[in-house]
Tab-separated table of C-alpha atoms and ligand atoms in Angstrom:
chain	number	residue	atom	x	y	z
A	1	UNK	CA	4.265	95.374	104.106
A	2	UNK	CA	3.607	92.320	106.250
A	3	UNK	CA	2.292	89.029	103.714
A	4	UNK	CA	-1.301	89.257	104.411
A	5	UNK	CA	-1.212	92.891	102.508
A	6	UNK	CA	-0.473	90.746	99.345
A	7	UNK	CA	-2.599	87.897	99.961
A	8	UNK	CA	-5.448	90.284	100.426
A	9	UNK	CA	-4.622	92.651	97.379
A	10	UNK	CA	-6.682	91.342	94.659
A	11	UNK	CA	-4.234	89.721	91.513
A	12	UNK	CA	-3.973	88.741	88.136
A	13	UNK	CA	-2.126	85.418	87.071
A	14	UNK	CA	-1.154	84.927	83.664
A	15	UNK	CA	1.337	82.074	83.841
A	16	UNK	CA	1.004	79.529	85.719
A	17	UNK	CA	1.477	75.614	84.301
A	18	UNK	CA	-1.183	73.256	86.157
A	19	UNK	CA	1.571	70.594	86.661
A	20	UNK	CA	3.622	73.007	88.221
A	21	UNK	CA	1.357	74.274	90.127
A	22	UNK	CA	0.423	71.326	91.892
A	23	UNK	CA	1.104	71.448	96.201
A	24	UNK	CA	3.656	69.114	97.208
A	25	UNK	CA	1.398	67.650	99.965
A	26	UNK	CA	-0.955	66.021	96.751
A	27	UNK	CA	2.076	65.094	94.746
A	28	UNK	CA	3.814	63.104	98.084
A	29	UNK	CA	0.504	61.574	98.809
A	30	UNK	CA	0.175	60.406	94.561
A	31	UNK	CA	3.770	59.371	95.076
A	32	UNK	CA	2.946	57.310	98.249
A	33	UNK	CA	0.264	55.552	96.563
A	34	UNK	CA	2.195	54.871	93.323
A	35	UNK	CA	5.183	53.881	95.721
A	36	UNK	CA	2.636	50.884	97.212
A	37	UNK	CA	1.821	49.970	94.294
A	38	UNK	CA	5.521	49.285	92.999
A	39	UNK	CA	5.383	51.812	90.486
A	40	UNK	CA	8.062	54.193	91.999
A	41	UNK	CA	10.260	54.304	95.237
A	42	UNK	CA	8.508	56.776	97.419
A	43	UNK	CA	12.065	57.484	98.907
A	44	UNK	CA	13.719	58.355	95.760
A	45	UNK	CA	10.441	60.608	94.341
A	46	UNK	CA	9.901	61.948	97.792
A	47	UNK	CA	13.808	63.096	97.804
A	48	UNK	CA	13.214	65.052	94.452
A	49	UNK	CA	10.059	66.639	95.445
A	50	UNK	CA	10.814	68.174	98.435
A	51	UNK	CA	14.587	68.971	96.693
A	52	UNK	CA	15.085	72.998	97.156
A	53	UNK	CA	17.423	74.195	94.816
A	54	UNK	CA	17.031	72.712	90.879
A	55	UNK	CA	18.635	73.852	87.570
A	56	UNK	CA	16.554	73.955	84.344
A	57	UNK	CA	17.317	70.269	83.574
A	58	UNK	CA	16.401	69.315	86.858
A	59	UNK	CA	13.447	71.091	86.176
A	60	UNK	CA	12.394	69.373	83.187
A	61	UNK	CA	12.798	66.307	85.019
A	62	UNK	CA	11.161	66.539	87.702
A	63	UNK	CA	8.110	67.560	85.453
A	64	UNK	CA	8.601	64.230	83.950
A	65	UNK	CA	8.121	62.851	87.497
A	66	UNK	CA	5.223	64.856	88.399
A	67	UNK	CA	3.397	63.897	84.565
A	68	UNK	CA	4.089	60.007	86.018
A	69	UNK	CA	2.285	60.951	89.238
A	70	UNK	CA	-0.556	63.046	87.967
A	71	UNK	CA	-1.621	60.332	84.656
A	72	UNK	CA	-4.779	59.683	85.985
A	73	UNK	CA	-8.163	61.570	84.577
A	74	UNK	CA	-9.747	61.652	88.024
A	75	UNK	CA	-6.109	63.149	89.345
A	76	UNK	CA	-6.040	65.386	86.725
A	77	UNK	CA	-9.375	66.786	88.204
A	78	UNK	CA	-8.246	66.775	90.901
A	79	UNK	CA	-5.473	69.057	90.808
A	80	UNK	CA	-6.642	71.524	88.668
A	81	UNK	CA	-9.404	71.750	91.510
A	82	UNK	CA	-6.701	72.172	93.735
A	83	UNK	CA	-4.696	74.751	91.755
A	84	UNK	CA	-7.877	77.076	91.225
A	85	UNK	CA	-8.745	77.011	94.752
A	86	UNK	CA	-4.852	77.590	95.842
A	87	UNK	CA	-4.894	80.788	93.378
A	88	UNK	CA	-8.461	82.005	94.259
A	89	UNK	CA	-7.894	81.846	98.403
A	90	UNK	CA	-4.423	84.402	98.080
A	91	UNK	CA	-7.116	86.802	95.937
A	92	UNK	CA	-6.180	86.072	92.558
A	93	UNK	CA	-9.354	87.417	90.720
A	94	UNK	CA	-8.438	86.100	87.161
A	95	UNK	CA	-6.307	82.993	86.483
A	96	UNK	CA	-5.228	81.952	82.980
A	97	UNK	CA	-4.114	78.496	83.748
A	98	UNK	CA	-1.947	76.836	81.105
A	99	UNK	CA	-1.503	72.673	80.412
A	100	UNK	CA	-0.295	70.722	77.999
A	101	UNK	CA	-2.764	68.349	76.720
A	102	UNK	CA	-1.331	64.617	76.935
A	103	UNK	CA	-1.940	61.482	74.569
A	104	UNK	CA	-1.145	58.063	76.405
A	105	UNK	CA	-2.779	55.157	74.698
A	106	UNK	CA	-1.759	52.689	77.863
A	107	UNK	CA	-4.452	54.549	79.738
A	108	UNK	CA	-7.096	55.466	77.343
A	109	UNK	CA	-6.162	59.123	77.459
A	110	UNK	CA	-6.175	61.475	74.429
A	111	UNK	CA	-5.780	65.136	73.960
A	112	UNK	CA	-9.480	65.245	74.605
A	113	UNK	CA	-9.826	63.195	77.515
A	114	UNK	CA	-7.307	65.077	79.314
A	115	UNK	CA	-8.468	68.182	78.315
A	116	UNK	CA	-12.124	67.212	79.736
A	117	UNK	CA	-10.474	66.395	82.837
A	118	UNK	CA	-9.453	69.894	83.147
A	119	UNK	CA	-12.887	71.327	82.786
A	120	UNK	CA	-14.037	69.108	84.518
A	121	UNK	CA	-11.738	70.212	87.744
A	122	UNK	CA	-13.025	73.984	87.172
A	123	UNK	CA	-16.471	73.420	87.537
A	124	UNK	CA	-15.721	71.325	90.423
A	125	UNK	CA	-14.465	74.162	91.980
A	126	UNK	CA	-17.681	75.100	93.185
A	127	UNK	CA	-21.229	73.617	92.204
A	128	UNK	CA	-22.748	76.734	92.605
A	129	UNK	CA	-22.381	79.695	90.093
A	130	UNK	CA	-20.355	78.122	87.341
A	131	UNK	CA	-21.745	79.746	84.368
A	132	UNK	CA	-20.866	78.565	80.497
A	133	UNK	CA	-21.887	81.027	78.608
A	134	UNK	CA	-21.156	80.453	75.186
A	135	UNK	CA	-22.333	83.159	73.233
A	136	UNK	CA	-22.061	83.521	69.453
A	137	UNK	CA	-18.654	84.410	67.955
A	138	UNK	CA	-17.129	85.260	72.041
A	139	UNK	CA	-15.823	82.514	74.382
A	140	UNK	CA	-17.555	81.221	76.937
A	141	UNK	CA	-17.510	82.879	80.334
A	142	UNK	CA	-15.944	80.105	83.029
A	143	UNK	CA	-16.509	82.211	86.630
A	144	UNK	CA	-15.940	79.883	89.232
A	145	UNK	CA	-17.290	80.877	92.600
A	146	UNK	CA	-14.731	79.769	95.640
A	147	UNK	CA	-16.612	78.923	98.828
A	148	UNK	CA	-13.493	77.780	100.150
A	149	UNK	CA	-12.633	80.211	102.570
A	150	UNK	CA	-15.999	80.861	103.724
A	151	UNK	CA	-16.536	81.355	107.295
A	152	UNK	CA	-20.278	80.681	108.395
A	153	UNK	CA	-21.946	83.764	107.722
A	154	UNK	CA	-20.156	83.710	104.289
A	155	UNK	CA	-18.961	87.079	104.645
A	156	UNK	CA	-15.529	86.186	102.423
A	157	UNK	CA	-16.374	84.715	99.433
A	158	UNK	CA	-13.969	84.834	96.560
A	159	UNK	CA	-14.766	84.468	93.490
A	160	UNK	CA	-12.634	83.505	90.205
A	161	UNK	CA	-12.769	83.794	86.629
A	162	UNK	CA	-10.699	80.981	84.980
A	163	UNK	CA	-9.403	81.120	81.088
A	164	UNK	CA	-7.700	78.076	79.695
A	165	UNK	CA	-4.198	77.886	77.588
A	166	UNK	CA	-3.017	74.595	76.063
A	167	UNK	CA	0.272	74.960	75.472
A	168	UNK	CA	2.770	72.775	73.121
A	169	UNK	CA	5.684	70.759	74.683
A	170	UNK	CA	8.297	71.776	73.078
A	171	UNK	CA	9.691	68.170	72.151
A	172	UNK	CA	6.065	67.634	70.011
A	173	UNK	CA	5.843	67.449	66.558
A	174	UNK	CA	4.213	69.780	63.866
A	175	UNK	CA	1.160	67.435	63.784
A	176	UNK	CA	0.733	66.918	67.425
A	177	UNK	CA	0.761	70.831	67.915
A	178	UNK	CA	-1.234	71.180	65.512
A	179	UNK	CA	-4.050	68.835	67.023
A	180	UNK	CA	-3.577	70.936	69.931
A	181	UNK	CA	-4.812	74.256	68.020
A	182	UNK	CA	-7.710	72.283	66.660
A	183	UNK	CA	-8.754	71.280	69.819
A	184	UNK	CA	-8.339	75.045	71.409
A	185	UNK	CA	-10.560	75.952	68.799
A	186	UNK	CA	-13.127	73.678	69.180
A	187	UNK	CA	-12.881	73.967	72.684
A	188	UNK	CA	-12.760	77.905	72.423
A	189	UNK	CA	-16.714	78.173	73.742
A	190	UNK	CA	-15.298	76.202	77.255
A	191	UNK	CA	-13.135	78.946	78.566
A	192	UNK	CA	-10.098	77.953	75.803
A	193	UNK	CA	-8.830	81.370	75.011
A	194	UNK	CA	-5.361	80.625	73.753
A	195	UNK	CA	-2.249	78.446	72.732
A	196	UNK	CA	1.147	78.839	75.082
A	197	UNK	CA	4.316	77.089	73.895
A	198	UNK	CA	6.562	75.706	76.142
A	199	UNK	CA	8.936	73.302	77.351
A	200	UNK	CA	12.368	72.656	78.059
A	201	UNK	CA	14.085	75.661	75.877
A	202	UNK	CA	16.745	73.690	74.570
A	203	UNK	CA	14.464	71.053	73.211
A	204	UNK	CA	12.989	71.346	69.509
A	205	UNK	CA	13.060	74.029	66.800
A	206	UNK	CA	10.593	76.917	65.882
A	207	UNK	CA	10.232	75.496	62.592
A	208	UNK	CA	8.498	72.616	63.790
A	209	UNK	CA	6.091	74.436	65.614
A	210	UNK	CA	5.614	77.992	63.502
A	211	UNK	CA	2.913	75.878	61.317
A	212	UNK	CA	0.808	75.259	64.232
A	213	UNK	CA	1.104	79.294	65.698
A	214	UNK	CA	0.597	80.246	62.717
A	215	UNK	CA	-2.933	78.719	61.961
A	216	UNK	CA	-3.844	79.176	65.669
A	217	UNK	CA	-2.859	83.049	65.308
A	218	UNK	CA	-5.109	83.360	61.927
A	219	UNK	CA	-7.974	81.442	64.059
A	220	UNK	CA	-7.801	84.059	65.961
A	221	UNK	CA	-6.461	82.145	69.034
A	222	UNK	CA	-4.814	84.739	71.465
A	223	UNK	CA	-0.509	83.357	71.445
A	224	UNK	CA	1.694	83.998	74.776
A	225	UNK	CA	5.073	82.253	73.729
A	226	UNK	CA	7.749	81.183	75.778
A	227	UNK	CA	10.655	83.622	75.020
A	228	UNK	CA	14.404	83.896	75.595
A	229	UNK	CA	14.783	81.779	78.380
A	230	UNK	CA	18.270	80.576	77.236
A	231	UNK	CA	19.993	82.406	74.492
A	232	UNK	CA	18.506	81.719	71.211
A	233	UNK	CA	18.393	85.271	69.359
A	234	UNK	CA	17.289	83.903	66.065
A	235	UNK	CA	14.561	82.020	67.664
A	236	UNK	CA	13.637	85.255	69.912
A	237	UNK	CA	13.725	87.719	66.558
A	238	UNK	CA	11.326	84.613	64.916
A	239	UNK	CA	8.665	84.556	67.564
A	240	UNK	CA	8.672	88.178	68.004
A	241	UNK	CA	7.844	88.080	64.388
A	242	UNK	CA	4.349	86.104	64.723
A	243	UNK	CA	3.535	88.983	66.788
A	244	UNK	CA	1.872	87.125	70.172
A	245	UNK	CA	0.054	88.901	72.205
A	246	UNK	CA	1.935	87.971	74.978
A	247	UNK	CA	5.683	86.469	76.012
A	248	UNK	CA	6.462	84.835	78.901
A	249	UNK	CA	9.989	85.712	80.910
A	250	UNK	CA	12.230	87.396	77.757
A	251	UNK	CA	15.580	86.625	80.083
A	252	UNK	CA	17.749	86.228	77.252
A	253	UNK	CA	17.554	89.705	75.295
A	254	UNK	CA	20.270	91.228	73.573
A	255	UNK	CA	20.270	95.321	72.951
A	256	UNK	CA	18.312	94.629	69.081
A	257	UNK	CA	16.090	92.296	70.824
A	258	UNK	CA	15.192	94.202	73.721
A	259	UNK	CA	14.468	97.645	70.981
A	260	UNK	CA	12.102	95.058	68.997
A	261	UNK	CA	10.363	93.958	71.815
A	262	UNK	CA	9.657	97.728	73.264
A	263	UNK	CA	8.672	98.831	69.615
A	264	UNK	CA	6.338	95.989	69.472
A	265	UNK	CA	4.781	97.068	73.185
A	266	UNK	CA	4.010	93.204	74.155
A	267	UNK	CA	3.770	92.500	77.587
A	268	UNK	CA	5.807	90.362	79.401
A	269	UNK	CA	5.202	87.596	82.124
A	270	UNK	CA	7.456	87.733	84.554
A	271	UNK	CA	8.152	84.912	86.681
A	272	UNK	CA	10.740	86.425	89.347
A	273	UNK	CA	11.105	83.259	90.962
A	274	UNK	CA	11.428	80.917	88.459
A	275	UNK	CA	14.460	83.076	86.718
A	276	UNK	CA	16.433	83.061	89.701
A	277	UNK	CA	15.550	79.399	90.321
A	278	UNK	CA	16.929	78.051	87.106
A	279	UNK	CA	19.324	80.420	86.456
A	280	UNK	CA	17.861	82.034	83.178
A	281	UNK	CA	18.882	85.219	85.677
A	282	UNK	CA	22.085	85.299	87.376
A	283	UNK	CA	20.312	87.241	90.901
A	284	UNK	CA	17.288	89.105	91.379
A	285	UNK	CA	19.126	92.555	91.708
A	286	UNK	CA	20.263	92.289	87.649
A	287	UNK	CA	16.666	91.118	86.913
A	288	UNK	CA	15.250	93.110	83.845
A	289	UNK	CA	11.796	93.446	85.672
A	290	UNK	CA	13.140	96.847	86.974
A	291	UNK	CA	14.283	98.264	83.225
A	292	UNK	CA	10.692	96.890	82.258
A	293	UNK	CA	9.268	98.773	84.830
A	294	UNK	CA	10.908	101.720	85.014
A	295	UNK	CA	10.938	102.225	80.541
A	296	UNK	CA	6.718	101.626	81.948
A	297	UNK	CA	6.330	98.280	79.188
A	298	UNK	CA	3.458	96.456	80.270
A	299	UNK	CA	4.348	93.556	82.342
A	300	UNK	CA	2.578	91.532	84.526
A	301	UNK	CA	3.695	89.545	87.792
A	302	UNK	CA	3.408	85.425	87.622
A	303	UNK	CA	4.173	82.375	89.427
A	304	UNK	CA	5.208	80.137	86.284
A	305	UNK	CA	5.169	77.075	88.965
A	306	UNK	CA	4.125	77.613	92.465
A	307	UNK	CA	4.357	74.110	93.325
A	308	UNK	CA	8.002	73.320	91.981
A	309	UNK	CA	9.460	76.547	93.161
A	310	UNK	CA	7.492	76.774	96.716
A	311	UNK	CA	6.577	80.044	96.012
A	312	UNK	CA	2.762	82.111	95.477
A	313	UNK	CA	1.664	85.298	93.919
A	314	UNK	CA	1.257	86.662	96.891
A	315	UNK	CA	4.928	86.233	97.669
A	316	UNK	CA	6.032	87.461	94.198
A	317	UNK	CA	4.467	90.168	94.622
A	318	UNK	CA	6.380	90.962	98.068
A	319	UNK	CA	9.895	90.074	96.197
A	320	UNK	CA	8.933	92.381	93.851
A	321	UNK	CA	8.414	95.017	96.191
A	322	UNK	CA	11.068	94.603	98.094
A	323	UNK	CA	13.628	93.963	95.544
A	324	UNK	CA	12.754	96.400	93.372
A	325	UNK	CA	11.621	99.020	96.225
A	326	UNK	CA	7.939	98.949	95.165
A	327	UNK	CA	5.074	99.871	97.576
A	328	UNK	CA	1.440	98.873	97.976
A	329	UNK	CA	0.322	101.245	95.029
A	330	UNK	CA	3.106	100.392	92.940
A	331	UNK	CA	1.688	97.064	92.625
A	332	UNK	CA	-1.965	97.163	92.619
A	333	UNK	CA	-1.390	99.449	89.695
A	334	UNK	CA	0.787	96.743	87.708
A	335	UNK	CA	-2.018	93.957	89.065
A	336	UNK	CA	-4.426	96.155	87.621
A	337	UNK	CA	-2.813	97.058	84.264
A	338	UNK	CA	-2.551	93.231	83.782
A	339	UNK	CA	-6.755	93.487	82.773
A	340	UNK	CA	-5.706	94.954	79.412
A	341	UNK	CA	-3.386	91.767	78.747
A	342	UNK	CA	-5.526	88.968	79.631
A	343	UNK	CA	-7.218	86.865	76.743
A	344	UNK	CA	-10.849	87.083	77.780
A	345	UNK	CA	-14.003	89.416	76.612
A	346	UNK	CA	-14.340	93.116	77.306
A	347	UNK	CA	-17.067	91.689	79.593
A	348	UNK	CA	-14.352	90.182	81.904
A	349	UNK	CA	-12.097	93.402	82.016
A	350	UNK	CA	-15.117	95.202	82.901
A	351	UNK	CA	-16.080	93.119	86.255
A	352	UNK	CA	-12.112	92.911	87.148
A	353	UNK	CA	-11.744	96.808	86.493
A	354	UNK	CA	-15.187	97.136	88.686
A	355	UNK	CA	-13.013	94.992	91.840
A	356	UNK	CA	-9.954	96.839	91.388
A	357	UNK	CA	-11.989	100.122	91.939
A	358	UNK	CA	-13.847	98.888	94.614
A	359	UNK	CA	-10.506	97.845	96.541
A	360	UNK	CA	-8.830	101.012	95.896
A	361	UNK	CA	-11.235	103.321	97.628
A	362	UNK	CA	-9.887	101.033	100.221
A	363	UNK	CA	-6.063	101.351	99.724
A	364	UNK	CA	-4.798	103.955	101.606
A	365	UNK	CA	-7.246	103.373	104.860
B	401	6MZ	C1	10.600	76.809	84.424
B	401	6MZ	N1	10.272	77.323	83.139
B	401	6MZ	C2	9.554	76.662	82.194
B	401	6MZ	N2	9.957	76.777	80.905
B	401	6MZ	C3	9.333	76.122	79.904
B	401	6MZ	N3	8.287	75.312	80.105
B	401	6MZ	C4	7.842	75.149	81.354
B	401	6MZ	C5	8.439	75.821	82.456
B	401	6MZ	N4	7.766	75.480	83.559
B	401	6MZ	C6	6.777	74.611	83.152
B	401	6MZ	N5	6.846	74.397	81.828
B	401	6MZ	C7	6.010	73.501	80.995
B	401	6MZ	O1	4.851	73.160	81.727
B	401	6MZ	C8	4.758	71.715	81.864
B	401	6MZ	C9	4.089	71.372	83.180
B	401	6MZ	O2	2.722	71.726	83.149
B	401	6MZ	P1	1.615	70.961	82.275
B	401	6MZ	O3	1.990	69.503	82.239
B	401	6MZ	O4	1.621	71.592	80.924
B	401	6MZ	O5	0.339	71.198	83.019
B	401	6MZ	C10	6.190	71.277	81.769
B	401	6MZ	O6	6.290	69.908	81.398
B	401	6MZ	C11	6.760	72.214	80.698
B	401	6MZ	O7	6.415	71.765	79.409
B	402	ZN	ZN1	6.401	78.947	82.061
């Protein structure tokens, strides 16, 4: 199937970090302004952006780069604008964006501030039809309407439903996580539906951290950890402990982990890309995705970081199927099964269950 099939098939994204979402065309221009202003070397940053092929340490420091380029409020705005609208033009219907939430006192930013900034970039996706709802004991209902690929008679309109994560770095402490899960919760009626933690993999211990999960799991905060991405089997048996509701990549499994995990039934995130990128998976043909698949655990297709590995959904989706020797129905169906693992209300997975049937009357035409 040509690339417009899977731009026009209507998605699911689960993980996806703002920062790493952001297009490289924004972060050269933020570096080009920073470079004027004898912050940076435009050269040097512009080398590492547009840089193909990166390890996980070169990951994690070219996120360092990006967080220099992106400490602004107004460009944190910005580019969670940008990221929406990037997700909700290739059809993504539902996007649970994840971010860390950043303190730097040189700036006047707190956890707050930053995290306002976010909200603020969602309902400036679109002035019109951005409904909080906050009802009672439910979260509020973020639906962010996307005129951006409207033609005149406004005969494609996309719309969006956005759910927050704030995630903990992985090199914070047990107190700075834990103001993280405070804010979540007070933040919960805003479209804040969960707590992600992530990071580079080497960095920290799950000691530090359990504390925060913990509380944030008994708050009934929905969890998505990140999960094997080097081998750390203690670790992996430990999170798979605090039952979350969802894990992100699991590359690192041994045979006891991998029974645990299918006797458990949690869905995975799987970031194809990513994997293959930093070398958490030696090539795509070895990828687990295809015992996942075929043993039928619920897993659902991501991006992790569209920006910093050039890729989309749409093109995951079209590595999947043509690694793995999927076809169109294949993966509408796993799109679709992705509704039962999101973090929002019943109310959401009704509306996205309503598109997905009004697309597949459509499927095979
Ligand atoms: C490649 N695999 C990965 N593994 C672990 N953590 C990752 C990641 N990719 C991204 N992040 C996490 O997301 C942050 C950037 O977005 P935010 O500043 O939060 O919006 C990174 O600094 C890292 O903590
Ligand atoms: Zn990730």
């Amino acid at each position: 199937m040509e690339m417009e099939g899977w731009v026009s098939m209507p998605k699911v994204e689960l993980h996806a970090h703002l920062n790493g979402s952001v297009r490289d065309s924004t972060l050269l221009e933020l570096a080009r302004v920073l470079g004027e202003k004898g912050v940076i070397v435009f050269s040097d940053v512009e080398h590492v952006i547009l840089k193909n092929e990166r390890s996980l340490t070169e990951v994690f420091r070219l996120f360092d780069l990006i967080h220099i380029l992106t400490t602004d409020h107004k460009i944190i705005t910005r580019i969670t604008k940008e990221v929406i609208e990037d997700f909700a033009s290739e059809n993504v219907v539902y996007l649970e964006l994840r971010t860390t939430p950043k303190k730097n006192d040189s700036i006047g930013m707190s956890k707050r501030s930053y995290l306002e900034a976010v909200l603020e970039g969602i309902k400036a996706v679109n002035t019109v039809d951005v409904a909080f709802r906050p009802h009672n004991a439910d979260v509020g209902n973020v639906k962010s309407s996307s005129l951006i690929n409207d033609t005149c008679n406004g005969s494609t309109r996309k719309e969006i439903y956005v759910r927050l994560l704030l995630s903990i770095d992985r090199r914070e402490t047990t107190e700075a996580a834990m103001e993280t899960v405070k804010l979540a919760l007070e933040m919960r009626d805003l479209g804040v539906v969960g707590i992600d933690l992530s990071g580079n993999p080497i960095v920290g211990e799950w000691m530090t951290f359990f504390p925060a999960l913990k509380f944030a799991r008994e708050q009934g905060l929905y969890i998505t950890l990140h999960c094997g991405e080097v081998p750390n089997p203690k670790e992996i048996r430990a999170m798979l402990d605090l039952l979350p509701q969802r894990i992100g990549h699991a590359c690192c499994f041994e045979e006891e982990e991998w029974k645990r995990l299918k006797s458990l039934n949690i869905p995975v995130e799987i970031c194809l890309t990513s994997n293959i990128r930093t070398n958490s998976v030696r090539s795509i043909e070895v990828h687990h995705f295809a015992d996942l698949y075929n043993s039928k655990h619920p897993l659902v297709i991501c991006t992790d970081d569209s920006g910093v590995f050039s890729t989309s959904l749409s093109k995951e989706y079209n590595l999947a199927a043509s690694a793995f020797g999927l076809g169109r129905r294949e993966l509408f169906q796993l799109a679709r099964n992705a509704i039962e693992y999101i973090f929002a209300d019943d109310e959401v997975k009704r509306e996205l269950k309503e598109i997905f049937n009004s697309v597949e009357k459509k499927l095979d035409q």
